[in-house]
Amino acid sequence: GDSVTQMEGPVTLSEEAFLTINCTYTATGYPSLFWYVQYPGEGLQLLLKATKADDKGSNKGFEATYRKETTSFHLEKGSVQVSDSAVYFCALRGQGGSEKLVFGKGTKLTVNP
Amino acid sequence: EAGVAQSPRYKIIEKRQSVAFWCNPISGHATLYWYQQILGQGPKLLIQFQNNGVVDDSQLPKDRFSAERLKGVDSTLKIQPAKLEDSAVYLCASSLAGSGGSREQFFGPGTRLTVL
C-alpha cells in the first residue's frame, strides 16, 4: 500500500539556519504530495502541496519539489525563525477515487534564538 | 469562516469504558474524515464520509469503534469498550471534495484521549 517515510527528528536549529526535512514516498501512479504543519497546541494546517511531477509547492518561505524519479518531496527553508518551531508532516493522497491522506510520522523542529 | 469544531478537547477514561467524540465540519463541506494520531506517529484514517454515506472504513476497528454522520453534517465517533492502545488524538477533518470542489482537508484541533 501507499506509504510515506520522513526524516526522524527531533531537529534543532539556530535562527536563520537552513532547513531540510527529507520525505520519500511509495505509491502507484502519480499521487498528490503535501506538507502539513502542527504548531504547539493547534491543529494540522496545510503548508504546501504539489499535484504533479516537477511541481514546486511554496508557502511562508518553505518550498518542496515533487521529484518522481526519486519519489521524494523534501521540505526546505533558507532561513528558519523561532516561530517555525512545530511538527512537520509529509503526506500523500493516492491517485484515484480515495481522498484519504497517508502521513509520515512527523518531524519535530525546534528553532533557538 | 468557522473552522472544524471538535469536543471534548481532552478525555480521560478507564479501560473497558465507553467514550464518544463529536465533530462539526466547516459549513458546506460534504466530506468528513476521522483520523487517529498515536503519539509519535502520523495521523491514520479511520473513516471517511461523503455526506452521510461511508466511503472508506477499511482501517476502523469495527469490533469496538463506530461512527455516524446523521443528516450529513455533524459526526460522532464512539469507542466501546476502550483499550489502553486507543490512547491517541482523534482528529476530524472536512473538505468540499466531489466534482468541482477543492480537495483540501481542513483539520480540527483534535480530542486527546487517555485510557488508563
XYZ file of C-alpha atoms in Angstrom:
229
model
C 0.000 0.000 0.000
C 0.903 3.659 -0.110
C 3.405 4.883 2.463
C 5.458 7.923 3.422
C 8.848 7.932 5.105
C 10.215 11.121 6.545
C 13.311 12.125 8.380
C 13.402 11.150 12.026
C 13.520 14.005 14.454
C 13.832 15.950 16.510
C 15.685 18.625 14.572
C 17.179 21.579 16.437
C 18.483 24.619 14.558
C 19.582 28.123 15.305
C 17.623 31.028 13.904
C 18.488 31.831 10.257
C 19.866 28.329 9.635
C 18.940 26.340 6.525
C 16.320 23.646 6.953
C 15.849 20.401 5.064
C 13.396 17.702 6.109
C 13.555 14.657 3.868
C 10.446 12.856 2.678
C 10.150 9.892 0.336
C 7.049 8.006 -0.669
C 5.825 4.729 -2.097
C 2.697 4.822 -4.217
C 1.387 3.676 -7.546
C 0.801 6.192 -10.268
C 1.006 9.894 -9.553
C -0.077 10.799 -6.028
C -0.530 14.352 -4.786
C 2.006 15.359 -2.133
C 1.607 17.625 0.875
C 3.399 19.119 3.812
C 1.310 19.820 6.894
C 2.456 21.728 9.972
C 1.234 21.405 13.552
C 2.137 24.303 15.825
C 2.076 23.682 19.588
C -1.485 23.402 20.824
C -3.001 23.779 17.365
C -4.470 21.540 14.691
C -2.845 20.409 11.466
C -2.542 23.070 8.797
C -1.696 22.632 5.150
C 1.681 24.246 4.485
C 2.145 23.474 0.791
C 1.275 20.949 -1.867
C 2.221 19.653 -5.310
C -0.033 17.623 -7.540
C 2.223 16.530 -10.390
C 5.837 15.721 -11.124
C 8.266 18.666 -11.100
C 5.706 20.936 -9.416
C 7.125 23.137 -6.684
C 4.913 23.980 -3.742
C 5.794 27.045 -1.705
C 4.407 28.992 1.239
C 5.813 31.172 4.045
C 9.356 30.750 2.694
C 9.086 26.948 2.638
C 9.493 25.021 -0.611
C 9.248 21.435 -1.769
C 9.609 19.960 -5.255
C 7.791 16.821 -6.432
C 10.520 14.509 -7.752
C 9.024 11.495 -9.470
C 12.370 9.968 -10.372
C 13.477 9.829 -6.719
C 9.947 9.576 -5.235
C 10.785 12.473 -2.945
C 9.248 15.708 -1.674
C 11.839 17.269 0.601
C 10.899 20.375 2.578
C 13.357 23.288 2.589
C 13.603 26.771 4.013
C 16.543 29.075 3.576
C 16.364 30.877 6.919
C 14.276 29.497 9.763
C 12.722 31.585 12.514
C 11.803 30.758 16.085
C 8.153 30.873 15.007
C 8.766 27.920 12.646
C 9.113 25.605 15.648
C 6.472 22.935 15.078
C 5.939 19.365 13.942
C 6.019 18.868 10.171
C 4.204 16.011 8.426
C 4.706 14.830 4.891
C 1.628 13.220 3.340
C 0.308 11.841 0.089
C -3.101 11.376 -1.463
C -3.204 8.470 -3.842
C -4.295 8.693 -7.441
C -7.871 7.615 -7.982
C -11.070 7.975 -6.049
C -9.883 7.783 -2.436
C -9.449 11.134 -0.716
C -7.584 9.780 2.264
C -4.222 11.199 3.264
C -1.356 8.884 4.192
C 1.032 10.598 6.601
C 4.618 10.166 7.623
C 5.490 10.024 11.311
C 6.276 13.706 11.614
C 9.467 15.647 12.322
C 9.658 17.980 15.296
C 11.597 21.165 14.571
C 12.868 23.446 17.312
C 14.458 26.747 16.350
C 16.505 28.511 19.006
C 17.139 32.261 19.019
C -15.277 31.292 8.264
C -15.527 28.984 11.255
C -13.177 26.021 11.263
C -13.779 22.393 12.137
C -15.040 22.111 15.711
C -14.406 19.143 17.963
C -15.383 18.286 21.507
C -14.318 17.443 24.060
C -10.701 18.575 23.738
C -9.499 16.137 26.377
C -10.922 12.938 27.813
C -9.570 10.506 30.387
C -11.307 7.171 30.880
C -10.528 3.750 32.250
C -10.170 0.729 30.009
C -13.407 -1.016 29.101
C -15.354 2.238 29.451
C -17.117 3.897 26.537
C -16.376 7.296 25.047
C -17.779 9.462 22.267
C -16.293 12.331 20.299
C -18.169 14.950 18.340
C -17.206 16.842 15.203
C -18.859 19.726 13.391
C -17.289 20.272 9.957
C -16.960 23.506 8.040
C -20.326 24.553 6.692
C -20.967 23.129 3.239
C -18.214 20.522 3.364
C -19.592 17.255 2.061
C -16.700 15.037 3.077
C -15.765 14.308 6.678
C -12.827 12.270 7.959
C -11.811 10.830 11.306
C -8.102 10.198 11.856
C -6.324 8.575 14.798
C -2.936 10.007 15.747
C -0.963 7.902 18.201
C 1.902 9.675 19.968
C 4.983 9.761 17.758
C 3.114 8.735 14.618
C 1.317 10.455 11.799
C -2.456 10.516 11.600
C -4.140 7.377 10.244
C -7.539 7.482 8.560
C -10.255 5.627 10.455
C -13.309 6.512 8.401
C -14.374 8.815 5.589
C -17.936 10.013 4.965
C -19.325 11.590 1.823
C -22.457 13.367 3.035
C -23.973 10.699 5.307
C -22.582 7.672 3.476
C -19.389 5.796 4.341
C -16.714 5.927 1.631
C -13.830 4.198 3.404
C -13.804 2.467 6.787
C -11.206 -0.169 5.981
C -8.986 0.796 8.926
C -11.736 1.216 11.500
C -11.633 -1.490 14.223
C -15.276 -2.288 13.846
C -15.472 -4.555 16.871
C -15.118 -1.535 19.148
C -15.267 1.635 17.043
C -18.347 3.066 15.389
C -19.105 6.331 13.679
C -22.121 8.026 12.227
C -22.912 11.178 10.364
C -26.610 11.775 10.601
C -28.055 14.293 8.151
C -24.650 14.648 6.503
C -23.386 17.349 8.872
C -22.143 16.579 12.402
C -20.439 13.315 13.167
C -19.866 11.193 16.249
C -17.091 8.646 16.769
C -17.591 6.112 19.559
C -15.302 3.605 21.214
C -16.877 0.800 23.223
C -15.120 -0.708 25.119
C -11.875 1.266 25.149
C -8.459 -0.363 25.334
C -5.156 1.078 26.506
C -3.896 1.202 22.919
C -6.739 3.563 21.978
C -4.919 6.394 23.756
C -4.366 8.898 20.967
C -5.508 12.192 19.494
C -8.634 11.834 17.360
C -8.695 14.332 14.537
C -11.679 15.329 12.486
C -11.210 16.906 9.068
C -13.538 18.089 6.339
C -13.305 19.014 2.697
C -15.540 20.169 -0.100
C -14.436 17.268 -2.311
C -16.697 15.995 -5.037
C -16.589 17.165 -8.603
C -15.503 20.759 -8.972
C -14.759 21.244 -5.290
C -11.446 21.893 -3.548
C -9.998 18.701 -2.105
C -8.018 20.385 0.658
C -8.731 18.851 4.044
C -9.175 21.222 6.984
C -8.436 19.764 10.400
C -9.992 20.403 13.775
C -7.940 20.783 16.981
C -8.442 17.145 17.935
C -9.592 15.283 21.030
C -6.831 13.845 23.184
C -7.971 10.538 24.702
C -6.121 8.890 27.566
C -7.159 5.372 28.534
C -5.940 4.259 31.981
